[in-house]
Amino acid sequence: YSGAGKSALVKQAQKHIIDSGGRFLFLSGKYDNFRQMEPLSAIIVAFTDYCQKIVTMSAEKLHQIRTSIKETDGPELAVLANALPCIRQCIDVPSIKVADVGLKAYHRIKSAFRLFVRAISSSDQPLVLFLDDLQWADPLSLDLIESLITDRENKSLLFIGSYRDNEVNDMHQLTVQLHSIESKHASINKIKVGNLSKEYVNELISDAIQTSPRLTHSLTNAVYRKTSGNIFFVLEFLKSICNEGFLYFSLKFNQWEWNI
């Protein structure tokens, strides 16, 4: 569901990844409901960000990356550049017109991306790729994701995907793709992020206003009634009643009070 905290959970993980001192490479992209007809939109955003980062690196590091990409992608560089124009910012790509169309072109794009990901990920610096809102991903993206996840030649990729399960049924392309990935014996760990129970909402409120959980039940009941435990709505509702004066700090009694 929207607002359940899926993206926030990954962002917390991202902080630990960044704090590793460059040990991991973290890239992310997000699919948009209004851009479902744009092939690879979130993937292009993620790798464009990568291309913009590497051009700011030291000359030695940039040379290493360029060499790795050239050696790994080789003749598929032109195909990659057609799908991912930003690659031209960091590496010289021959101006070769890619004549393939249809299914052949489709497979070449997948192959080019797979080789590219192999080139930029390693045991010294594994790649973490996070793509959000997969329920809106286009078919080419989903197929490419499967290709990357099931690539047995790459042991240095961790893929994290999130989606709203209430918008994905058994016939949805994402469901079909997940079954296909599992059939290839790829390791998938699923984490269901749902609404909070009333007990946890009470703990959250108690902690937020520094008041004993025994005393916050009436406030919790009102919040839970309005939000059903959706963490985004819980936080927004608390902000709203605070801004409107229904939840306030009493200087007279030196404690939080509410009137809702």
XYZ file of N, CA, C and O in Angstrom, residues 29-31 40-48 84 113 129 131 140-142 144-145 148:
88
model
N 16.162 4.336 -8.599
C 15.242 4.960 -9.536
C 13.825 4.649 -9.113
O 13.591 3.715 -8.339
N 12.893 5.421 -9.624
C 11.494 5.259 -9.203
C 10.584 5.329 -10.424
O 10.690 6.259 -11.236
N 9.698 4.353 -10.547
C 8.748 4.353 -11.659
C 7.581 5.280 -11.345
O 7.240 5.496 -10.178
N 12.244 1.568 -19.636
C 13.450 1.666 -18.797
C 13.581 2.996 -18.054
O 14.684 3.365 -17.637
N 12.487 3.716 -17.835
C 12.586 5.067 -17.264
C 13.354 5.120 -15.947
O 14.282 5.926 -15.792
N 13.006 4.274 -14.981
C 13.670 4.311 -13.673
C 15.104 3.796 -13.762
O 15.994 4.289 -13.060
N 15.342 2.820 -14.613
C 16.689 2.264 -14.787
C 17.601 3.321 -15.395
O 18.761 3.480 -14.983
N 17.102 4.061 -16.359
C 17.886 5.129 -16.984
C 18.219 6.216 -15.964
O 19.346 6.727 -15.925
N 17.259 6.560 -15.106
C 17.515 7.551 -14.058
C 18.634 7.081 -13.136
O 19.556 7.835 -12.801
N 18.580 5.811 -12.728
C 19.583 5.255 -11.808
C 20.981 5.297 -12.414
O 21.942 5.741 -11.775
N 21.102 4.860 -13.660
C 22.431 4.784 -14.271
C 22.908 6.133 -14.803
O 24.121 6.349 -14.941
N 21.992 7.050 -15.076
C 22.396 8.413 -15.421
C 23.050 9.065 -14.219
O 24.069 9.760 -14.338
N 21.105 4.259 -23.215
C 21.576 5.028 -22.060
C 22.537 6.115 -22.550
O 23.757 5.986 -22.429
N 23.142 -4.078 -21.223
C 22.978 -3.665 -19.827
C 23.591 -4.688 -18.876
O 24.211 -4.326 -17.871
N 21.198 -1.955 -6.374
C 20.275 -1.250 -7.265
C 18.865 -1.321 -6.691
O 18.301 -2.398 -6.545
N 14.958 -0.117 -7.142
C 13.934 0.434 -8.026
C 12.592 0.410 -7.299
O 12.133 -0.650 -6.868
N 9.737 -4.053 -20.626
C 11.171 -4.150 -20.914
C 11.992 -4.021 -19.641
O 12.973 -4.748 -19.447
N 11.583 -3.122 -18.759
C 12.278 -2.975 -17.477
C 12.228 -4.268 -16.672
O 13.239 -4.729 -16.133
N 11.047 -4.851 -16.576
C 10.884 -6.072 -15.789
C 11.713 -7.212 -16.373
O 12.328 -7.997 -15.641
N 14.450 -6.838 -18.157
C 15.857 -6.520 -17.910
C 16.236 -6.799 -16.463
O 17.317 -7.323 -16.182
N 15.345 -6.461 -15.539
C 15.593 -6.751 -14.118
C 15.801 -8.247 -13.919
O 16.727 -8.675 -13.215
N 19.211 -9.245 -15.115
C 20.298 -8.863 -14.205
C 20.339 -9.766 -12.969
O 21.412 -10.211 -12.539
